[in-house]
CSV table of C-alpha atoms in Angstrom, one decimal:
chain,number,residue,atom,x,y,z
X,772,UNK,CA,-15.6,114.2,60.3
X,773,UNK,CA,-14.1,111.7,57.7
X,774,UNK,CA,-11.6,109.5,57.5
X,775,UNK,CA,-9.4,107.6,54.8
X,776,UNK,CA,-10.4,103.6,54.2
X,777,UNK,CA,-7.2,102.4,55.3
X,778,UNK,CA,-8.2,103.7,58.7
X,779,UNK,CA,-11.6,101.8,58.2
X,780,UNK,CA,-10.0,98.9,57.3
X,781,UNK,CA,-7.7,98.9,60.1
X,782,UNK,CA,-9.3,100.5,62.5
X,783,UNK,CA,-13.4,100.6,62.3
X,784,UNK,CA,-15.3,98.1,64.8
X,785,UNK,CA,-18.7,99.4,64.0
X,786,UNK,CA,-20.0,99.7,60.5
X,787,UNK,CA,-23.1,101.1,59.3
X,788,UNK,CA,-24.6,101.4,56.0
X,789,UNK,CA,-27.6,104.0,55.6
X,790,UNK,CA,-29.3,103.6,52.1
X,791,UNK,CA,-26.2,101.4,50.0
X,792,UNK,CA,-26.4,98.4,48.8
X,793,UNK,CA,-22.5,97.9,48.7
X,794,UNK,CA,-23.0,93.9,48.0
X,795,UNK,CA,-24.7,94.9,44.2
X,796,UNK,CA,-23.1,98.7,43.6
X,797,UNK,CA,-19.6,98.7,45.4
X,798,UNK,CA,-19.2,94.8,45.3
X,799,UNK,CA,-15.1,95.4,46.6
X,800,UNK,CA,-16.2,97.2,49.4
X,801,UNK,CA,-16.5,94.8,51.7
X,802,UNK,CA,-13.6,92.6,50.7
X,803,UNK,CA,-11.4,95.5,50.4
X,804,UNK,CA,-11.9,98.0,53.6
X,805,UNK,CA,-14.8,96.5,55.9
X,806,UNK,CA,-16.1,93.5,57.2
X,807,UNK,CA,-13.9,91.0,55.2
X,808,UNK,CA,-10.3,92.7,56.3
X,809,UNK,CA,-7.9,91.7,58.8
X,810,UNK,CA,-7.1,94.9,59.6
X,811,UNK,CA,-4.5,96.2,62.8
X,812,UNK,CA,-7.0,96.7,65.5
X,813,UNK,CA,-9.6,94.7,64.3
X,814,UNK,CA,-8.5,91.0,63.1
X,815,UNK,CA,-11.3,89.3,61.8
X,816,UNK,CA,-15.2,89.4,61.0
X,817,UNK,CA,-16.2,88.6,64.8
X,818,UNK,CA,-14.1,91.7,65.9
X,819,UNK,CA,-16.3,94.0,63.4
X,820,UNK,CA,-20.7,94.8,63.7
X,821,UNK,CA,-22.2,95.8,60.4
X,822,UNK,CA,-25.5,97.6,60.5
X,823,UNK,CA,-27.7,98.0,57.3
X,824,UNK,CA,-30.2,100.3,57.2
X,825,UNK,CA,-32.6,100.6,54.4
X,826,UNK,CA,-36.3,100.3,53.1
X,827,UNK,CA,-35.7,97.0,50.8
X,828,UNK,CA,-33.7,94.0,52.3
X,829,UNK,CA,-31.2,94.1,49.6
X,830,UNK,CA,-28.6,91.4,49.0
X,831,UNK,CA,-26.5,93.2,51.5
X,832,UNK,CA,-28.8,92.6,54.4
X,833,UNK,CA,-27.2,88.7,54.2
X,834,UNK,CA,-23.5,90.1,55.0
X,835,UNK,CA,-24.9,92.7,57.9
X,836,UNK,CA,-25.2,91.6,61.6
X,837,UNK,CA,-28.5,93.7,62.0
X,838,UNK,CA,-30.9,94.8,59.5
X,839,UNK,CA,-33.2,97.7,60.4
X,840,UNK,CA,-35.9,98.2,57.2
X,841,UNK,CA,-37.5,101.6,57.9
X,842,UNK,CA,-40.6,103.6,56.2
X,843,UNK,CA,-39.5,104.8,52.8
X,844,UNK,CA,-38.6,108.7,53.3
X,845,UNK,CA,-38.5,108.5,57.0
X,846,UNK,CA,-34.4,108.5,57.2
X,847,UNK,CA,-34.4,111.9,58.4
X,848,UNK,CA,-37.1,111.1,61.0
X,849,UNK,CA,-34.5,108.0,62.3
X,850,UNK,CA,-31.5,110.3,62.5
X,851,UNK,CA,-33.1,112.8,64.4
X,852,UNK,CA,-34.2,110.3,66.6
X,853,UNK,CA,-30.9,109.0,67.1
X,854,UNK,CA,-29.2,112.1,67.6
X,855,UNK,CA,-32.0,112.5,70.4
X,856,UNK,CA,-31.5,109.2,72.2
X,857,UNK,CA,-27.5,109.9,71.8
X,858,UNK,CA,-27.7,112.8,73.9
X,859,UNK,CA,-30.7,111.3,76.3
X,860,UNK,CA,-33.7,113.6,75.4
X,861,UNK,CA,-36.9,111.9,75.5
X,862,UNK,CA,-38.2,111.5,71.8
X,863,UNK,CA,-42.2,111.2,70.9
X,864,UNK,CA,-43.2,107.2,70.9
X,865,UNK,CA,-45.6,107.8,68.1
X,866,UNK,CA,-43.5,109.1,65.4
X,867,UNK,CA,-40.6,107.0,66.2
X,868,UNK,CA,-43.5,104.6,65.4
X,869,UNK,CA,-43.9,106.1,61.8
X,870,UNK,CA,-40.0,105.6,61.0
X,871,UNK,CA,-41.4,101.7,60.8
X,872,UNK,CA,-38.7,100.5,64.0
X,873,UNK,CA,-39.3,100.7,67.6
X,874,UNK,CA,-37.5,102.9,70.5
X,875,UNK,CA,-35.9,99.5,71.7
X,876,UNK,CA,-34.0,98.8,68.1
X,877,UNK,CA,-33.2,102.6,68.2
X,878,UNK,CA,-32.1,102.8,71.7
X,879,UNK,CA,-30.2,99.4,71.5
X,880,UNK,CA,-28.2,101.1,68.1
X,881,UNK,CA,-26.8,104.3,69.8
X,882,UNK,CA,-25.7,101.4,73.0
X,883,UNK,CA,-23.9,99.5,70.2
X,884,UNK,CA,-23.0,103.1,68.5
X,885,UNK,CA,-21.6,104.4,72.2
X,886,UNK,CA,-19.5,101.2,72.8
X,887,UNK,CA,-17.6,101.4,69.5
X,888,UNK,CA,-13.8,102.1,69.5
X,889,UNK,CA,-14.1,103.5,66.0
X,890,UNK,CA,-17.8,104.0,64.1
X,891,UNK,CA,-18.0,104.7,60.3
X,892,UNK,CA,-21.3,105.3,59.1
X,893,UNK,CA,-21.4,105.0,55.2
X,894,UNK,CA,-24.0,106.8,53.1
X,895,UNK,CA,-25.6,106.0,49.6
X,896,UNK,CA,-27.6,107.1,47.2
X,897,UNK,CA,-30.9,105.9,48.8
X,898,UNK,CA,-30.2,108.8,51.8
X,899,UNK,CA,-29.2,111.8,49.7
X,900,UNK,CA,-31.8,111.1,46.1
X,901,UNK,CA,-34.6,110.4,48.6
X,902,UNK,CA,-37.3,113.1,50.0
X,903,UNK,CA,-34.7,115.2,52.7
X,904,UNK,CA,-32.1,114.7,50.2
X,905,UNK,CA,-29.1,117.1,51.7
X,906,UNK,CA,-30.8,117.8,55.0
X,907,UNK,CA,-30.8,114.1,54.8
X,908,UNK,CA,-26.9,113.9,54.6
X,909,UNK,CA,-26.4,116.6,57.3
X,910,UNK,CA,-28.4,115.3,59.7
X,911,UNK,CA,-26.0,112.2,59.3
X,912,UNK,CA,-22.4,114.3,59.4
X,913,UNK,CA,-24.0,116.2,62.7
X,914,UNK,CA,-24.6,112.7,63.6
X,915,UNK,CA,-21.3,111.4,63.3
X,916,UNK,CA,-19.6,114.7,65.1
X,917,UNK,CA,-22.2,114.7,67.8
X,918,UNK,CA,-20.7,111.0,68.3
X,919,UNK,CA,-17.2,111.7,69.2
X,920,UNK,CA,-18.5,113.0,72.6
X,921,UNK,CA,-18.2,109.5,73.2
X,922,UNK,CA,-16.0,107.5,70.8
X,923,UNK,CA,-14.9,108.6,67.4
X,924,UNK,CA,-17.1,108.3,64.8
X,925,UNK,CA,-16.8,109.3,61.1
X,926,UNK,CA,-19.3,110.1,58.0
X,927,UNK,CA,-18.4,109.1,54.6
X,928,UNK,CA,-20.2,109.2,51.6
X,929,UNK,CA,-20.6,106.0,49.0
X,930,UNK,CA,-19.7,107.6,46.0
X,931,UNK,CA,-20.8,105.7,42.8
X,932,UNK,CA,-19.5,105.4,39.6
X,933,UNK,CA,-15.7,105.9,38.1
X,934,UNK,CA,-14.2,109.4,39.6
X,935,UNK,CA,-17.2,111.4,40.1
X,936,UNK,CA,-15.1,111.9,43.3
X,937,UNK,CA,-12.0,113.3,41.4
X,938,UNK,CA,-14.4,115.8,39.6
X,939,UNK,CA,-15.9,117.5,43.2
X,940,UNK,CA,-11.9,117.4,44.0
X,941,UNK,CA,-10.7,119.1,40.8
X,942,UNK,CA,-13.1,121.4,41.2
X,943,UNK,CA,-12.8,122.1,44.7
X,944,UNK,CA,-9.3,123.3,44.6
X,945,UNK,CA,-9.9,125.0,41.2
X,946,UNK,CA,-12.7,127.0,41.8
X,947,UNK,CA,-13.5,126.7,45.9
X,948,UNK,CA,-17.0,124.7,44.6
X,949,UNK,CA,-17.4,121.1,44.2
X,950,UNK,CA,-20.5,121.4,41.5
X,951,UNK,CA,-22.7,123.4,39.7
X,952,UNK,CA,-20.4,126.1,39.0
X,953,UNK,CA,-21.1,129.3,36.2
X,954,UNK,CA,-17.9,130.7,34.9
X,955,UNK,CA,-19.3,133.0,32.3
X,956,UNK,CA,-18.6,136.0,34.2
X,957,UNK,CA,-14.6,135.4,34.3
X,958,UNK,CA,-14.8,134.1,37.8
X,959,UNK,CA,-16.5,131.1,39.5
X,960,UNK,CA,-20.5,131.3,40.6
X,961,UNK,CA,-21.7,128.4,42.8
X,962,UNK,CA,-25.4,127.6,43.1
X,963,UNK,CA,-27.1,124.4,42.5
X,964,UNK,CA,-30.5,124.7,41.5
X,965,UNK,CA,-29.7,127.2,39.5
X,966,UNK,CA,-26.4,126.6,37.6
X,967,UNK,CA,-26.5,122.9,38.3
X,968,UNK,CA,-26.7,119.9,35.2
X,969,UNK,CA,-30.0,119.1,35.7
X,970,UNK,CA,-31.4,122.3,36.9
X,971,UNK,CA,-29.5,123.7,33.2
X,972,UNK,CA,-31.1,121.1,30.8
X,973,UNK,CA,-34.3,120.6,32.3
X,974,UNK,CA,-35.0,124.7,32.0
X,975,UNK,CA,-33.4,124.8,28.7
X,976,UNK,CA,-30.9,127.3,29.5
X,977,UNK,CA,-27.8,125.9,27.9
X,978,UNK,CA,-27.4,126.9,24.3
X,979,UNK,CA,-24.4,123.9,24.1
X,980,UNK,CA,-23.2,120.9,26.0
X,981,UNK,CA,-19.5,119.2,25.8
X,982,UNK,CA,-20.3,115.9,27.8
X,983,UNK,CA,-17.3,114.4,28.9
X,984,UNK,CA,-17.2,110.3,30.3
X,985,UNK,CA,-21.0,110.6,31.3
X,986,UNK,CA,-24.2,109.3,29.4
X,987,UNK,CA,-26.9,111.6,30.5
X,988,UNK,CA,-29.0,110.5,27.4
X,989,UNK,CA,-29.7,107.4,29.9
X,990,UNK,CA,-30.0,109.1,33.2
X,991,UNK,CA,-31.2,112.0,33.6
X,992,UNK,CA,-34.9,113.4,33.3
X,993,UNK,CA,-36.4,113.4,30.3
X,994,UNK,CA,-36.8,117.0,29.5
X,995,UNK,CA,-32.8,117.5,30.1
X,996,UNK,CA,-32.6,114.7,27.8
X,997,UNK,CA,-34.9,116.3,25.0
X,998,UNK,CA,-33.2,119.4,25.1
X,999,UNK,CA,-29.7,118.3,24.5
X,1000,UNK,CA,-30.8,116.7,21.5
X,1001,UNK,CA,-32.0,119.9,20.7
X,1002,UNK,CA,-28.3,121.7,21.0
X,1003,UNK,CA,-25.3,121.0,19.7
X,1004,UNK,CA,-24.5,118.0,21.9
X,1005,UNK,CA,-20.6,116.7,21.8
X,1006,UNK,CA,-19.7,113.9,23.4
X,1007,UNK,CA,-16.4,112.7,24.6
X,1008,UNK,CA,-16.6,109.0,25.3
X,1009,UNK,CA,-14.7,105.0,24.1
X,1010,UNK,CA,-18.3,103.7,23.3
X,1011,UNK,CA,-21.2,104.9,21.6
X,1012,UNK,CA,-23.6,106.0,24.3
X,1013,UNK,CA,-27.4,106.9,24.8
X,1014,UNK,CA,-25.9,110.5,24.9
X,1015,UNK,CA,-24.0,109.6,22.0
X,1016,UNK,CA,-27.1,109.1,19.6
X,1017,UNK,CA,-28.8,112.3,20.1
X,1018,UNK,CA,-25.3,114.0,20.0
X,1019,UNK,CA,-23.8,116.2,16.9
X,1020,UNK,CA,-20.7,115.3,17.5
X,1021,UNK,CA,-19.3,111.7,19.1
X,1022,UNK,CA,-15.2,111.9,19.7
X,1023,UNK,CA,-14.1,108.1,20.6
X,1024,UNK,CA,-11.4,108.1,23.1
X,1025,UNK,CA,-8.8,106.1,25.0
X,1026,UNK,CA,-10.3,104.2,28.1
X,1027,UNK,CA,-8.7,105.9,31.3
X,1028,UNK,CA,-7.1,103.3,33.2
X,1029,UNK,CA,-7.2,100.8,30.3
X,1030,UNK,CA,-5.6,102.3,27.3
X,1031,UNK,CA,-5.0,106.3,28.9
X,1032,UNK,CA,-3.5,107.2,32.0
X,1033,UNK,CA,-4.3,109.2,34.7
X,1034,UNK,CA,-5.3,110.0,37.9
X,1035,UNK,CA,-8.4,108.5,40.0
X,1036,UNK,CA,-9.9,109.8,43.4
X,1037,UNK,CA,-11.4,106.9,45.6
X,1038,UNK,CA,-14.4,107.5,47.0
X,1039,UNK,CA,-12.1,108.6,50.0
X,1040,UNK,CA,-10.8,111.1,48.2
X,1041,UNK,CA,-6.9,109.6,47.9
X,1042,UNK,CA,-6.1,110.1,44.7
X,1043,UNK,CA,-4.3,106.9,42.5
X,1044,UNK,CA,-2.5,107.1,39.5
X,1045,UNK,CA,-3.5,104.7,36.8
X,1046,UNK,CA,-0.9,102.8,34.4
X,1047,UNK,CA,-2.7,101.6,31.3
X,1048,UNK,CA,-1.3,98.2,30.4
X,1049,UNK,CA,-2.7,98.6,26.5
X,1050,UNK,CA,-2.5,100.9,23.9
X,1051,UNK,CA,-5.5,102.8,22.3
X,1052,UNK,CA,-5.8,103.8,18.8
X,1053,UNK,CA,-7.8,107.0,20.0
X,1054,UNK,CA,-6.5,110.2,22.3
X,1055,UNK,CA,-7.2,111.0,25.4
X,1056,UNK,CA,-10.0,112.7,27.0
X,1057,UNK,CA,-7.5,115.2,28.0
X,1058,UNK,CA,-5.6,115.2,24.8
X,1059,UNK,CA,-8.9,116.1,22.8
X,1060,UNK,CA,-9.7,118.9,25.4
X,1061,UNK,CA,-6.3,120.7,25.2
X,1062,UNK,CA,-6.7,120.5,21.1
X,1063,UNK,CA,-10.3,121.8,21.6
X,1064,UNK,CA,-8.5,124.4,23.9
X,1065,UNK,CA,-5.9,125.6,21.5
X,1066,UNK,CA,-8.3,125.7,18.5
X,1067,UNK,CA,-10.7,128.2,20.5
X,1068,UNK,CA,-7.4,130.2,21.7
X,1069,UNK,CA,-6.6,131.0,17.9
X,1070,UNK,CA,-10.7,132.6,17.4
X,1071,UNK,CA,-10.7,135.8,18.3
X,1072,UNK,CA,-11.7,136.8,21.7
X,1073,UNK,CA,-15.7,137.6,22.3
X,1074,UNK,CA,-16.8,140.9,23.6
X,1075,UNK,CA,-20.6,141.8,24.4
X,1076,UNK,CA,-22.3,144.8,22.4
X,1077,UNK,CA,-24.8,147.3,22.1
X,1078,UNK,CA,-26.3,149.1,19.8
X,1079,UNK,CA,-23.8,147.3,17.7
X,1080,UNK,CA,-20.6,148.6,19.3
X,1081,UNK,CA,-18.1,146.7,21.2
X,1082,UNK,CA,-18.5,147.3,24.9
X,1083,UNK,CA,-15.7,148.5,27.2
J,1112,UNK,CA,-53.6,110.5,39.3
J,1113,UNK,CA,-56.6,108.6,40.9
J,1114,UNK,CA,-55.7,104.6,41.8
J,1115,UNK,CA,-53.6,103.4,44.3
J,1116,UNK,CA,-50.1,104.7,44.4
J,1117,UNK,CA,-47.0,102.7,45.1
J,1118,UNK,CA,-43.6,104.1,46.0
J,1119,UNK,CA,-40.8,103.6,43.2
J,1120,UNK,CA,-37.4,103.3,44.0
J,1121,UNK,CA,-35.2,103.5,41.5
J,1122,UNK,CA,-31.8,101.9,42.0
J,1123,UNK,CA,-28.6,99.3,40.7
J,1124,UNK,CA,-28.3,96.0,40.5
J,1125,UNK,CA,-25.2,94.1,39.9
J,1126,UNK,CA,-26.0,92.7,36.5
J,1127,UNK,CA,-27.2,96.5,35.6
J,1128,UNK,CA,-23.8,97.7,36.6
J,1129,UNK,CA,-21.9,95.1,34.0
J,1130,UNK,CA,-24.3,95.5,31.1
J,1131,UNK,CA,-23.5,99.6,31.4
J,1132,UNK,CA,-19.9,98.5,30.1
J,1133,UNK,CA,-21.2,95.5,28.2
J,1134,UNK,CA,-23.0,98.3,26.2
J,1135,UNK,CA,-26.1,100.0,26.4
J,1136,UNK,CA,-27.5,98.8,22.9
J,1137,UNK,CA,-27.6,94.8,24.2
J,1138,UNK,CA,-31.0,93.6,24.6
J,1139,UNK,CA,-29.7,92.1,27.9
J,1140,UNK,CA,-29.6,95.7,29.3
J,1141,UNK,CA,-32.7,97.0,27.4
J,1142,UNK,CA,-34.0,94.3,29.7
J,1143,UNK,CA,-32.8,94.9,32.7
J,1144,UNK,CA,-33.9,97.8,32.8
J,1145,UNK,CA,-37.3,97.7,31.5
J,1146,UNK,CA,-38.5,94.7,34.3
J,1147,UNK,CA,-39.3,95.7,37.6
J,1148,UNK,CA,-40.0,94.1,40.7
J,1149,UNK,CA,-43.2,94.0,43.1
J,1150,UNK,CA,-44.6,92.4,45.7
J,1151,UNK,CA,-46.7,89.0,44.7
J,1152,UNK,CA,-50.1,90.3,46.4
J,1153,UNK,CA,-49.5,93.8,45.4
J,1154,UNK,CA,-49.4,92.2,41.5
J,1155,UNK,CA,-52.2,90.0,42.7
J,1156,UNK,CA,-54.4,93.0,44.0
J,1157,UNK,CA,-53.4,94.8,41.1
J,1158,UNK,CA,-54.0,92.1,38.2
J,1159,UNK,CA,-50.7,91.9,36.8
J,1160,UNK,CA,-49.4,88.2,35.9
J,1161,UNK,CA,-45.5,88.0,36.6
J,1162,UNK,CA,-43.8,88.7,33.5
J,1163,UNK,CA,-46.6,91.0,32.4
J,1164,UNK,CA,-46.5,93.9,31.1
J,1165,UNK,CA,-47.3,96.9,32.8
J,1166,UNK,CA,-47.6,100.9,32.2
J,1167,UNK,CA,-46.4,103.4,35.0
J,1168,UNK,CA,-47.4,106.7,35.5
J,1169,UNK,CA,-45.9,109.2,37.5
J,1170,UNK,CA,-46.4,113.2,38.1
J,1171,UNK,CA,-44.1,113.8,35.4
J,1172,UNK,CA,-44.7,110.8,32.8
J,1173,UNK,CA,-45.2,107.3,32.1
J,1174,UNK,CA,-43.3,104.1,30.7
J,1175,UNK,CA,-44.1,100.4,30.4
J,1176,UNK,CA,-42.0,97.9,31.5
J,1177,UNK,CA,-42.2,94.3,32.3
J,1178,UNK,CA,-43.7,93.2,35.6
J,1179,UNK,CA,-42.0,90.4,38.2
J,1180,UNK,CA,-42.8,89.2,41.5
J,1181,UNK,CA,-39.3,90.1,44.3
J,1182,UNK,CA,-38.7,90.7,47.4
J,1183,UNK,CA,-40.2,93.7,48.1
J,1184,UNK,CA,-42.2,95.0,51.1
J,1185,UNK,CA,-45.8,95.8,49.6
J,1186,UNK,CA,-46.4,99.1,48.3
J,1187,UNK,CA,-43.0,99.2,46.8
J,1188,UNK,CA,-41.8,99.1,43.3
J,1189,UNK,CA,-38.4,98.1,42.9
J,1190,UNK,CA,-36.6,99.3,39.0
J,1191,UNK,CA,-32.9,99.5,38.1
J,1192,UNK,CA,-31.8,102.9,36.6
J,1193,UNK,CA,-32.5,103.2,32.4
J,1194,UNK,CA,-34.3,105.5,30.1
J,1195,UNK,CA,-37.5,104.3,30.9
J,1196,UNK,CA,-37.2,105.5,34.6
J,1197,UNK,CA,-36.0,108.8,33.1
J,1198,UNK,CA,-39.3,109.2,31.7
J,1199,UNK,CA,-40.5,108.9,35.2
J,1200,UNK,CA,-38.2,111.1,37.3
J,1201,UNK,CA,-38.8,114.1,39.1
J,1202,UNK,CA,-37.4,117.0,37.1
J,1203,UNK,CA,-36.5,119.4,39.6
J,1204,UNK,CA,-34.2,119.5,42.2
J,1205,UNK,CA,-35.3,121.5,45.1
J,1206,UNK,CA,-31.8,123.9,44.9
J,1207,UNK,CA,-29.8,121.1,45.4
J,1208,UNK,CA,-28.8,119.8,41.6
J,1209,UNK,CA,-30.0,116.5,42.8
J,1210,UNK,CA,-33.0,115.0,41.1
J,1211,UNK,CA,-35.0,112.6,43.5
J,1212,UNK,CA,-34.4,109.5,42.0
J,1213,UNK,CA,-36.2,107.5,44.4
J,1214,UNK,CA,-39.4,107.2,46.2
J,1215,UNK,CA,-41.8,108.6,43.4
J,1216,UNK,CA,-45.5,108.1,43.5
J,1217,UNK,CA,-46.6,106.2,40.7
J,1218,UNK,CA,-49.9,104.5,39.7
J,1219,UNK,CA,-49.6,100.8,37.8
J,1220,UNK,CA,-51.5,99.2,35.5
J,1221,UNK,CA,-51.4,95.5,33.7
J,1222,UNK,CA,-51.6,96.2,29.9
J,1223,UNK,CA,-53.4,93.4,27.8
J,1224,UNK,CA,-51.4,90.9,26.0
J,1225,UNK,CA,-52.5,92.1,22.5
C-alpha cells in the first residue's frame, strides 16, 4: 500500500507525518515531493494539509497545518483508535484520554483523512525505535489499506541515511529477506533477533565483522560496540570512523556518488544511478570487495570435521 | 534506579546530521552530542543550572553530558544520537533487530562543578 514520490508530489492532498522530523533529518523532503511542490493535481501549498504527529514540537511542527503532540509510547494506542473511528466503532473515552489528544482531534483527523483524494502517511524513526516498534509500523500499513475503503491512502516509510534502502532491496531480490540474514548454511536463513546486527554483537556471536559504509562504533549499544573491538573488525569506509578506531583493519575508499559510481535507492525504492563528477585516489567499495572475493576464491575450500576427518 | 525518571528520546538534529560528514573527531560534534535538552522546571526541580553538567543513568548504563534548557514538554529528555547515548541504549531487540532507541527511563543528576 505504497506509492512512488512523484505520485506524492503530484498527486497527494493529505500529508501526514507520524514520528519524523523531515524539517531537521530529510530537510529536501518537503521542497522536493510534499507541501512545497506544484504538483499536477495539487498546485500549490493551500491545495495540500500536512499533519504532524509526535511527542516533541519539533522544527517541523512550524511547516504542518495541525500538530497533534501525543504521550510518548502511546502511537500504537492513537492508531488503533483511528482505525476504530474509521470504521465507526465506539472506542473507550478514558484511554483515548491516555494517548494525551481528545476524541474530537481524533475524530476530526479520520473526517480530514475520509475527505482526501489521495492520503500519504509518512513514518519515522520515532514510530518504529519506540515501545510497539514493528506492531507499531503495522498497525500504520493496516491503517493506510483499511483507508482505501474510502479514498486511497498509502504508507511509506522515512528511511534515513544514504541507501540503507538499496541494501533491504539488494537483499530482497537476492536472498527473498530484506535483513538479518545467516548464509552459513549455503542458503539464506532470515530471523531478526537472532541473526540480526545488533542481536549478533550484543551476544557475542560473531567471531569477525567486514563493516561496509556504516559506523557502528558510534551507534550502536555499547556491548556490540565492545565486542567488535574484541574481533577482527575491517572497515570499509572514505573517513576514519568511530568504527574505524577500534578496527584491525581500515580500507579508505572512493566516496559513492562523489568520486565512485553507482546506484542509489530513494527512500521510495526507485533506484538512481550516480555519476561522480571527481576522481578518487582510492577504489571502490565494490572494487575492494570483488579483490577480497577473488583472494578468498584462491584459499582452499572449508569443510567441517570430526574426529579429525573431513566430513562428507 | 530510585529518583524520578524522565523519558529519553534519542534523535537528529540538523547540525548533528552535517557534523557526521564534517567528521566525527570535531569537537563541534563531540558537542553536539554530549548536550541535551530539558525542560526549564524539570532542571529547576532537579538542580541542574543550564549548561551544567549532568550524569544519566539508564537500565543498561550511564553517561554525562552537558545539560540545556529547550523546548521540551516536562518529563522529557531530548539528546541527538552519539556514543554517549550508546552507552545508554537498550541492548536488545525484542526479535525485531531493532534496538529501542527512544523512550528510555533514565534518572538525572547535576554533577558538581569541581
Amino acid at each position: 500500500m505504497t506509492c512512488t514520490l512523484g505520485e506524492v508530489k503530484n498527486r497527494a492532498d493529505f500529508i501526514i507525518y507520524w514520528g519524523g522530523n523531515p524539517a531537521e533529518c530529510h530537510p529536501r523532503h518537503f521542497t522536493k515531493y510534499t507541501i512545497m511542490q506544484k504538483g499536477k493535481f495539487v498546485p500549490n501549498r493551500k491545495a495540500r494539509t500536512m499533519v504532524l504527529v509526535d511527542i516533541r514540537e519539533t522544527p517541523s511542527a512550524k511547516a504542518s497545518d495541525i500538530f497533534l503532540q501525543i504521550t510518548p509510547g502511546k502511537d500504537f494506542e492513537v492508531i488503533t483508535t483511528l482505525r476504530a473511528l474509521v470504521k465507526g466503532q465506539r472506542v473507550n473515552l478514558d484511554l483515548v484520554a491516555e494517548t494525551g489528544l481528545t476524541i474530537e482531534q481524533l475524530q476530526d483527523l479520520v473526517d480530514r483523512m475520509k475527505k482526501a483524494r489521495f492520503g500519504v502517511l509518512f513514518f519515522g524513526m520515532g514510530l518504529s525505535m519506540t515501545r510497539g516498534k514493528h506492531m507499531n509500523s503495522a498497525a500504520v500499513l493496516a491503517l493506510a489499506a483499511e483507508m482505501n475503503a474510502f479514498t486511497k491512502f498509502v504508507a511509506m516509510p522515512m528511511r534515513g541515511h544514504g541507501n540503507v534502502t538499496g541494501a533491504d532491496v539488494v537483499l530482497r531480490y537476492t536472498t527473498g529477506y530484506p535483513f538479518g540474514i545467516n548464509m552459513c548454511r549455503g542458503y539464506p536463513r532470515f530471523n531478526p533477533g537472532e541473526f540480526s546486527t545488533v542481536d549478533l554483537l550484543v551476544r557475542g556471536d560473531n567471531d569477525a565483522a567486514l563493516i561496509l559504509g556504516a559506523d557502528p562504533g558510534a551507534t550502536m549499544p555499547q556491548p556490540g560496540i565492545d565486542h567488535l573491538a574484541r574481533i577482527p573488525t575491517i572497515v570499509l569506509d572514505p573517513k576514519v570512523t568511530h568504527t574505524s578506531r577500534l578496527s584491525r583493519v581500515h580500507i579508505t575508499t572512493a566516496a559513492t556518488g562523489i568520486s565512485a559510481p553507482g546506484t542509489v535507492y530513494r527512500m521510495d525504492e526507485i533506484p538512481l544511478p550516480l555519476r561522480p563528477p571527481l576522481k578518487s585516489p582510492y577504489p571502490s567499495d565494490e572494487e575492494v570487495i570483488r579483490r577480497i572475493h577473488q583472494a578468498v576464491a584462491k584459499r582452499p575450500g572449508w569443510r567441517p570435521t570430526l574426529n579429525g576427518k573431513a566430513m562428507r | 534506579m530510585a529518583g524520578k525518571r524522565y523519558i529519553m528520546n534519542a534523535g537528529r538534529t540538523t547540525k548533528q546530521g552535517q557534523q557526521i560528514n564534517v567528521g566525527k573527531d570535531h569537537a563541534e560534534y563531540q558537542a553536539i552530542v554530549g548536550t541535551l535538552n530539558m525542560h526549564p522546571d524539570d532542571m529547576k526541580e532537579a538542580g541542574i543550572v543550564s549548561g551544567g553538567t549532568v550524569r544519566v543513568r539508564s537500565d543498561n548504563g550511564e553517561a554525562t553530558f552537558l545539560c540545556k534548557e529547550g523546548k521540551i514538554p516536562r518529563g522529557m529528555i531530548f539528546v541527538p544520537y552519539g556514543p554517549p547515548t550508546c552507552r545508554l541504549m537498550g541492548q536488545t531487540t525484542d526479535g525485531t533487530g531493532m534496538p529501542t532507541s527512544k523512550g528510555w527511563e533514565v534518572e538525572v543528576e547535576p554533577i558538581a562543578a569541581e
